[in-house]
mmCIF file of C-alpha atoms and ligand atoms in Angstrom:
data_model
loop_
_atom_site.group_PDB
_atom_site.id
_atom_site.type_symbol
_atom_site.label_atom_id
_atom_site.label_comp_id
_atom_site.label_asym_id
_atom_site.label_seq_id
_atom_site.Cartn_x
_atom_site.Cartn_y
_atom_site.Cartn_z
ATOM 1 C CA THR A 1 0.175 0.046 0.069
ATOM 2 C CA LEU A 2 1.075 3.448 -0.629
ATOM 3 C CA LEU A 3 1.787 3.743 3.679
ATOM 4 C CA LEU A 4 4.366 1.248 3.271
ATOM 5 C CA CYS A 5 5.484 2.755 0.736
ATOM 6 C CA GLY A 6 6.208 5.158 2.426
ATOM 7 C CA LEU A 7 7.360 3.789 5.724
ATOM 8 C CA ALA A 8 9.885 1.546 3.492
ATOM 9 C CA ASN A 9 11.661 4.660 1.586
ATOM 10 C CA ALA A 10 11.739 7.682 4.875
ATOM 11 C CA ALA A 11 14.863 8.661 5.863
ATOM 12 C CA PRO A 12 16.282 6.686 8.568
ATOM 13 C CA SER A 13 16.276 7.810 11.648
ATOM 14 C CA SER A 14 18.946 7.365 13.814
ATOM 15 C CA THR A 15 22.211 7.998 13.363
ATOM 16 C CA LEU A 16 23.354 4.488 13.101
ATOM 17 C CA ASP A 17 20.676 3.460 10.032
ATOM 18 C CA ALA A 18 22.401 6.475 8.296
ATOM 19 C CA VAL A 19 25.303 5.712 8.784
ATOM 20 C CA LEU A 20 25.057 1.475 7.940
ATOM 21 C CA GLU A 21 23.903 2.948 4.848
ATOM 22 C CA ARG A 22 25.927 5.180 4.341
ATOM 23 C CA GLY A 23 28.617 2.059 4.586
ATOM 24 C CA VAL A 24 30.486 4.921 6.037
ATOM 25 C CA LEU A 25 30.852 6.716 10.332
ATOM 26 C CA ARG A 26 31.997 10.161 9.813
ATOM 27 C CA VAL A 27 33.661 11.132 13.374
ATOM 28 C CA GLY A 28 35.028 14.326 14.099
ATOM 29 C CA PHE A 29 37.182 15.062 16.333
ATOM 30 C CA ASP A 30 40.475 18.034 16.183
ATOM 31 C CA ALA A 31 43.637 16.730 15.568
ATOM 32 C CA GLY A 32 46.552 17.957 17.972
ATOM 33 C CA TYR A 33 45.043 16.457 20.746
ATOM 34 C CA GLN A 34 48.200 14.017 21.589
ATOM 35 C CA PRO A 35 47.716 11.034 22.416
ATOM 36 C CA PHE A 36 44.277 10.801 21.556
ATOM 37 C CA GLU A 37 44.737 12.321 17.634
ATOM 38 C CA MET A 38 47.712 12.894 16.252
ATOM 39 C CA THR A 39 48.707 13.186 12.780
ATOM 40 C CA ASN A 40 52.030 11.691 12.127
ATOM 41 C CA LYS A 41 55.169 12.198 9.379
ATOM 42 C CA GLN A 42 52.807 10.212 6.041
ATOM 43 C CA GLY A 43 49.950 12.780 7.421
ATOM 44 C CA GLN A 44 47.424 9.661 8.978
ATOM 45 C CA TYR A 45 45.321 10.907 11.427
ATOM 46 C CA ILE A 46 46.287 7.970 14.974
ATOM 47 C CA GLY A 47 45.940 7.945 18.481
ATOM 48 C CA PHE A 48 43.686 6.659 21.343
ATOM 49 C CA ASP A 49 40.553 8.269 19.844
ATOM 50 C CA VAL A 50 41.518 6.739 16.165
ATOM 51 C CA ASP A 51 41.523 3.559 16.718
ATOM 52 C CA LEU A 52 38.729 3.387 18.807
ATOM 53 C CA ALA A 53 36.941 4.647 16.153
ATOM 54 C CA LYS A 54 38.188 2.401 13.499
ATOM 55 C CA MET A 55 37.061 -0.741 15.925
ATOM 56 C CA VAL A 56 33.791 0.942 16.121
ATOM 57 C CA ALA A 57 33.337 1.363 12.812
ATOM 58 C CA LYS A 58 34.443 -2.531 11.745
ATOM 59 C CA GLU A 59 32.453 -3.900 14.483
ATOM 60 C CA MET A 60 29.765 -2.129 12.551
ATOM 61 C CA GLY A 61 30.903 -3.190 9.084
ATOM 62 C CA VAL A 62 31.967 0.190 7.845
ATOM 63 C CA LYS A 63 34.487 2.757 6.161
ATOM 64 C CA VAL A 64 35.711 4.801 9.251
ATOM 65 C CA GLU A 65 35.991 8.573 7.418
ATOM 66 C CA PHE A 66 37.162 11.592 10.238
ATOM 67 C CA VAL A 67 36.218 15.060 9.495
ATOM 68 C CA ASN A 68 38.918 17.168 11.339
ATOM 69 C CA THR A 69 37.753 20.405 12.781
ATOM 70 C CA ALA A 70 38.183 23.199 14.646
ATOM 71 C CA TRP A 71 37.007 22.419 18.653
ATOM 72 C CA ASP A 72 35.454 25.746 19.042
ATOM 73 C CA GLY A 73 33.289 25.045 16.314
ATOM 74 C CA ILE A 74 32.749 21.371 16.555
ATOM 75 C CA ILE A 75 28.980 20.639 18.719
ATOM 76 C CA PRO A 76 28.099 23.068 15.943
ATOM 77 C CA ALA A 77 29.671 20.707 13.041
ATOM 78 C CA LEU A 78 28.599 17.788 14.965
ATOM 79 C CA LEU A 79 24.677 19.717 15.212
ATOM 80 C CA THR A 80 25.062 20.714 10.891
ATOM 81 C CA ASP A 81 25.559 16.410 10.802
ATOM 82 C CA LYS A 82 29.394 18.277 8.833
ATOM 83 C CA PHE A 83 29.453 13.566 10.552
ATOM 84 C CA ASP A 84 27.821 11.791 13.533
ATOM 85 C CA VAL A 85 30.251 11.962 16.357
ATOM 86 C CA ILE A 86 32.750 13.228 18.020
ATOM 87 C CA MET A 87 34.387 11.372 19.390
ATOM 88 C CA GLY A 88 37.599 13.522 20.477
ATOM 89 C CA GLY A 89 38.830 13.610 23.971
ATOM 90 C CA MET A 90 35.366 15.760 25.075
ATOM 91 C CA THR A 91 34.679 16.472 28.500
ATOM 92 C CA VAL A 92 30.812 15.556 29.316
ATOM 93 C CA THR A 93 30.140 18.839 31.281
ATOM 94 C CA PRO A 94 26.343 20.161 31.877
ATOM 95 C CA GLN A 95 26.284 22.946 29.423
ATOM 96 C CA ARG A 96 27.652 20.832 26.226
ATOM 97 C CA ASN A 97 25.312 18.569 27.633
ATOM 98 C CA LEU A 98 22.182 21.349 27.338
ATOM 99 C CA ARG A 99 23.270 21.133 23.536
ATOM 100 C CA VAL A 100 24.178 17.539 22.223
ATOM 101 C CA ASN A 101 24.051 13.870 24.137
ATOM 102 C CA PHE A 102 27.520 11.990 25.533
ATOM 103 C CA ALA A 103 26.873 8.132 26.111
ATOM 104 C CA ASP A 104 28.940 6.572 28.849
ATOM 105 C CA PRO A 105 32.897 7.941 29.165
ATOM 106 C CA TYR A 106 34.972 5.539 27.515
ATOM 107 C CA ILE A 107 38.414 7.984 30.241
ATOM 108 C CA VAL A 108 37.845 10.507 33.617
ATOM 109 C CA VAL A 109 40.822 12.970 33.186
ATOM 110 C CA GLY A 110 41.142 16.456 34.902
ATOM 111 C CA GLN A 111 42.279 19.306 33.995
ATOM 112 C CA THR A 112 46.054 20.277 35.284
ATOM 113 C CA ILE A 113 49.199 23.448 35.114
ATOM 114 C CA VAL A 114 52.407 23.329 32.584
ATOM 115 C CA LEU A 115 54.319 25.819 33.776
ATOM 116 C CA ARG A 116 57.947 27.731 32.828
ATOM 117 C CA LYS A 117 59.996 26.262 34.739
ATOM 118 C CA ASP A 118 61.996 28.935 36.236
ATOM 119 C CA LYS A 119 58.714 30.065 37.469
ATOM 120 C CA ALA A 120 58.026 26.207 39.510
ATOM 121 C CA GLY A 121 59.381 27.889 43.085
ATOM 122 C CA GLU A 122 57.032 30.545 44.002
ATOM 123 C CA ILE A 123 53.749 28.235 41.768
ATOM 124 C CA LYS A 124 52.657 25.178 43.291
ATOM 125 C CA SER A 125 49.299 25.146 42.844
ATOM 126 C CA PHE A 126 45.946 26.323 40.509
ATOM 127 C CA GLN A 127 45.332 28.272 43.540
ATOM 128 C CA ASP A 128 48.710 30.181 43.804
ATOM 129 C CA LEU A 129 48.577 31.609 39.761
ATOM 130 C CA ASN A 130 45.381 33.886 40.791
ATOM 131 C CA ASP A 131 46.698 37.433 40.176
ATOM 132 C CA PRO A 132 46.505 39.504 37.064
ATOM 133 C CA LYS A 133 50.246 39.378 37.033
ATOM 134 C CA TYR A 134 50.203 35.683 36.091
ATOM 135 C CA LYS A 135 49.448 34.333 31.910
ATOM 136 C CA ILE A 136 47.592 31.704 31.411
ATOM 137 C CA ALA A 137 47.564 30.179 27.674
ATOM 138 C CA VAL A 138 44.296 28.269 26.643
ATOM 139 C CA LYS A 139 42.625 26.629 24.181
ATOM 140 C CA LEU A 140 39.955 28.300 23.028
ATOM 141 C CA GLY A 141 36.801 26.344 23.988
ATOM 142 C CA THR A 142 38.131 24.425 25.796
ATOM 143 C CA THR A 143 37.795 23.354 29.766
ATOM 144 C CA GLY A 144 40.659 24.389 29.900
ATOM 145 C CA GLU A 145 39.587 27.600 29.292
ATOM 146 C CA GLN A 146 36.522 27.488 31.390
ATOM 147 C CA ALA A 147 38.463 25.735 33.795
ATOM 148 C CA VAL A 148 40.438 29.650 34.246
ATOM 149 C CA LYS A 149 37.866 31.146 34.248
ATOM 150 C CA ARG A 150 35.755 29.973 37.430
ATOM 151 C CA MET A 151 38.675 28.354 39.144
ATOM 152 C CA ILE A 152 41.365 31.233 38.777
ATOM 153 C CA PRO A 153 39.533 34.025 37.390
ATOM 154 C CA LYS A 154 41.518 36.912 38.945
ATOM 155 C CA ALA A 155 45.173 35.875 35.744
ATOM 156 C CA THR A 156 45.804 36.413 32.824
ATOM 157 C CA LEU A 157 44.038 35.195 30.356
ATOM 158 C CA LEU A 158 45.350 34.542 26.810
ATOM 159 C CA GLN A 159 42.637 32.323 24.482
ATOM 160 C CA PHE A 160 44.959 30.293 21.445
ATOM 161 C CA GLU A 161 43.250 28.481 18.517
ATOM 162 C CA THR A 162 45.043 25.402 18.639
ATOM 163 C CA GLN A 163 47.567 23.783 21.675
ATOM 164 C CA ASP A 164 50.424 24.154 19.368
ATOM 165 C CA ASP A 165 50.600 28.090 19.184
ATOM 166 C CA ALA A 166 49.365 28.406 23.817
ATOM 167 C CA LYS A 167 51.783 25.076 24.001
ATOM 168 C CA LEU A 168 54.661 27.539 22.106
ATOM 169 C CA GLU A 169 53.506 30.312 24.324
ATOM 170 C CA VAL A 170 54.746 28.785 27.580
ATOM 171 C CA ILE A 171 57.955 26.940 25.782
ATOM 172 C CA ASN A 172 58.997 30.911 24.718
ATOM 173 C CA GLY A 173 58.162 32.051 28.222
ATOM 174 C CA LYS A 174 55.972 34.738 26.453
ATOM 175 C CA VAL A 175 53.168 32.805 29.171
ATOM 176 C CA ASP A 176 53.829 31.860 32.654
ATOM 177 C CA ALA A 177 51.572 28.909 32.857
ATOM 178 C CA PHE A 178 49.392 26.483 30.373
ATOM 179 C CA VAL A 179 45.584 24.600 30.973
ATOM 180 C CA TYR A 180 44.874 21.424 29.585
ATOM 181 C CA ASP A 181 43.489 18.264 30.107
ATOM 182 C CA LEU A 182 46.529 16.161 32.253
ATOM 183 C CA PRO A 183 46.950 13.354 29.309
ATOM 184 C CA TYR A 184 48.174 15.755 27.090
ATOM 185 C CA ASN A 185 49.798 18.105 29.350
ATOM 186 C CA ALA A 186 52.022 14.754 30.606
ATOM 187 C CA ILE A 187 53.335 13.616 26.786
ATOM 188 C CA PHE A 188 53.845 18.186 26.131
ATOM 189 C CA ALA A 189 56.487 18.090 29.288
ATOM 190 C CA SER A 190 58.301 15.076 29.338
ATOM 191 C CA GLN A 191 59.003 16.082 25.350
ATOM 192 C CA ASN A 192 60.053 19.758 27.303
ATOM 193 C CA THR A 193 62.391 19.314 30.064
ATOM 194 C CA GLY A 194 64.388 22.045 29.476
ATOM 195 C CA ALA A 195 61.657 24.393 29.511
ATOM 196 C CA VAL A 196 58.481 23.766 31.927
ATOM 197 C CA VAL A 197 57.336 21.759 35.099
ATOM 198 C CA HIS A 198 53.874 19.782 34.833
ATOM 199 C CA LEU A 199 52.160 20.172 37.839
ATOM 200 C CA ASP A 200 50.476 16.975 37.387
ATOM 201 C CA LYS A 201 47.730 17.067 40.612
ATOM 202 C CA PRO A 202 44.228 18.105 38.656
ATOM 203 C CA PHE A 203 42.762 19.973 40.003
ATOM 204 C CA THR A 204 38.924 18.911 38.101
ATOM 205 C CA PHE A 205 36.954 16.184 37.023
ATOM 206 C CA GLU A 206 35.872 15.390 33.709
ATOM 207 C CA PRO A 207 34.944 12.379 32.038
ATOM 208 C CA LEU A 208 35.504 12.093 28.375
ATOM 209 C CA ALA A 209 33.082 10.714 26.086
ATOM 210 C CA TRP A 210 31.496 10.920 22.536
ATOM 211 C CA ALA A 211 29.389 12.686 22.271
ATOM 212 C CA ILE A 212 26.186 12.685 19.928
ATOM 213 C CA ARG A 213 22.646 14.968 17.820
ATOM 214 C CA LYS A 214 20.340 14.522 20.704
ATOM 215 C CA GLY A 215 17.067 12.716 21.086
ATOM 216 C CA ASP A 216 19.054 9.377 19.436
ATOM 217 C CA GLN A 217 18.362 6.406 21.466
ATOM 218 C CA ASP A 218 19.327 3.613 18.815
ATOM 219 C CA THR A 219 22.671 5.610 18.771
ATOM 220 C CA LEU A 220 23.363 5.726 22.283
ATOM 221 C CA ASN A 221 22.280 2.574 23.020
ATOM 222 C CA TRP A 222 24.798 0.872 20.496
ATOM 223 C CA PHE A 223 27.213 3.062 22.072
ATOM 224 C CA ASN A 224 26.658 2.678 25.752
ATOM 225 C CA ASN A 225 26.550 -1.205 25.311
ATOM 226 C CA TYR A 226 29.706 -1.096 22.673
ATOM 227 C CA LEU A 227 31.588 0.952 25.295
ATOM 228 C CA ARG A 228 30.782 -2.181 28.152
ATOM 229 C CA GLN A 229 31.868 -5.147 26.140
ATOM 230 C CA ILE A 230 35.046 -3.908 25.010
ATOM 231 C CA LYS A 231 35.927 -2.437 28.820
ATOM 232 C CA GLY A 232 34.940 -6.065 30.042
ATOM 233 C CA ASP A 233 36.794 -8.380 27.361
ATOM 234 C CA GLY A 234 40.146 -7.021 27.231
ATOM 235 C CA SER A 235 40.292 -4.964 24.215
ATOM 236 C CA TYR A 236 39.481 -1.081 25.186
ATOM 237 C CA ASP A 237 42.973 -2.803 28.480
ATOM 238 C CA ARG A 238 44.759 -3.126 25.235
ATOM 239 C CA LEU A 239 44.473 -0.144 23.368
ATOM 240 C CA TYR A 240 45.009 2.206 26.821
ATOM 241 C CA LYS A 241 48.612 0.684 27.506
ATOM 242 C CA LYS A 242 49.487 1.411 23.956
ATOM 243 C CA TRP A 243 48.429 5.285 23.973
ATOM 244 C CA PHE A 244 49.378 5.674 27.792
ATOM 245 C CA GLU A 245 51.941 3.256 29.499
ATOM 246 C CA SER A 246 54.444 3.203 26.601
HETATM 247 N N1 LIG B 301 39.000 17.715 27.586
HETATM 248 C C1 LIG B 301 38.390 18.628 26.769
HETATM 249 C C2 LIG B 301 37.854 19.602 26.696
HETATM 250 O O1 LIG B 301 36.713 18.144 25.864
HETATM 251 C C3 LIG B 301 39.455 19.127 25.055
HETATM 252 C C4 LIG B 301 39.423 18.596 24.386
HETATM 253 C C5 LIG B 301 40.292 18.267 23.336
HETATM 254 N N2 LIG B 301 40.115 17.927 23.002
HETATM 255 C C6 LIG B 301 40.518 18.205 20.591
HETATM 256 N N3 LIG B 301 39.975 16.712 20.380
HETATM 257 N N4 LIG B 301 41.706 18.552 20.569
HETATM 258 O O2 LIG B 301 37.059 20.442 26.310
#
C-alpha cells in the first residue's frame, strides 16, 4: 500500500541507521590533542580515539572517515550533520549536555598546569596563579579555558585557536602557564623538560565521552553497549596500554 511504500522510503530515523546505509562512520575531532588524535609524519591520523573509532566502524561493518574540525566549532558542526559523532576527548559538561547527548565516559581526566620552568619555585598549585600578574594560555572553547575562568579568575587569560600555539607561548616564556587535559600535558612536559614543569595533580574532574545529536536513543544504546563490551573483554585495556603506558 501507499503507506508501506512511504515507510520503506523514509529517511533513516537514527544516526546508526544512516551510517549503516551510507557504509561510512564519519567521526569529528580536532587533531593535535595527544595521545588521542594526532597526525603522524605520513599525514595519517593516529591515537587512542582514532583506534577506538576504527574498532567501532569495524564492528558496525562500515568504513571510517575522520573530519578534522576546530574545537571551538565542533558542537555546531555535529548539529549541522558534518559528521555522525564527536570522538575527540570531549569532557561531559552540563552546558554541553544541554546541546548534545553523551555516551558513557570512556576515560576520566582533569586539568593540570604546565609551568614555565623558572616559575616552579613560586607556583605550586592553581591557587597560586590567581593574580593578574600571571598570564595563562588556554585553547579556545576547552574546559581548560572554562576552568581558568571559574577557578583562577584573577589571572590574565590568553586564548589560542590551537593547542600548539598555546603550548609554544609557555615554551618561549611569553606566558607563565598553560592549562589543559592531563594526558596532553604529561606528554608535552616530558618532551620539553628544559623549558617547563608539569604540576600533574588534576584540579578538575572530567569524564570524556562520545557526543551525538540529541534524541537518538538507538545510537546511544549501541555505543554504550559496545563500550561495556570492550571494557570487559580486554580490548579497551590493550588500547589504553598502547597510548597511555608506553
Ligand atoms: N577535554 C577538553 C574539552 O572537552 C579538551 C578536548 C580537546 N580535544 C581535542 N580533540 N582537541 O574541552
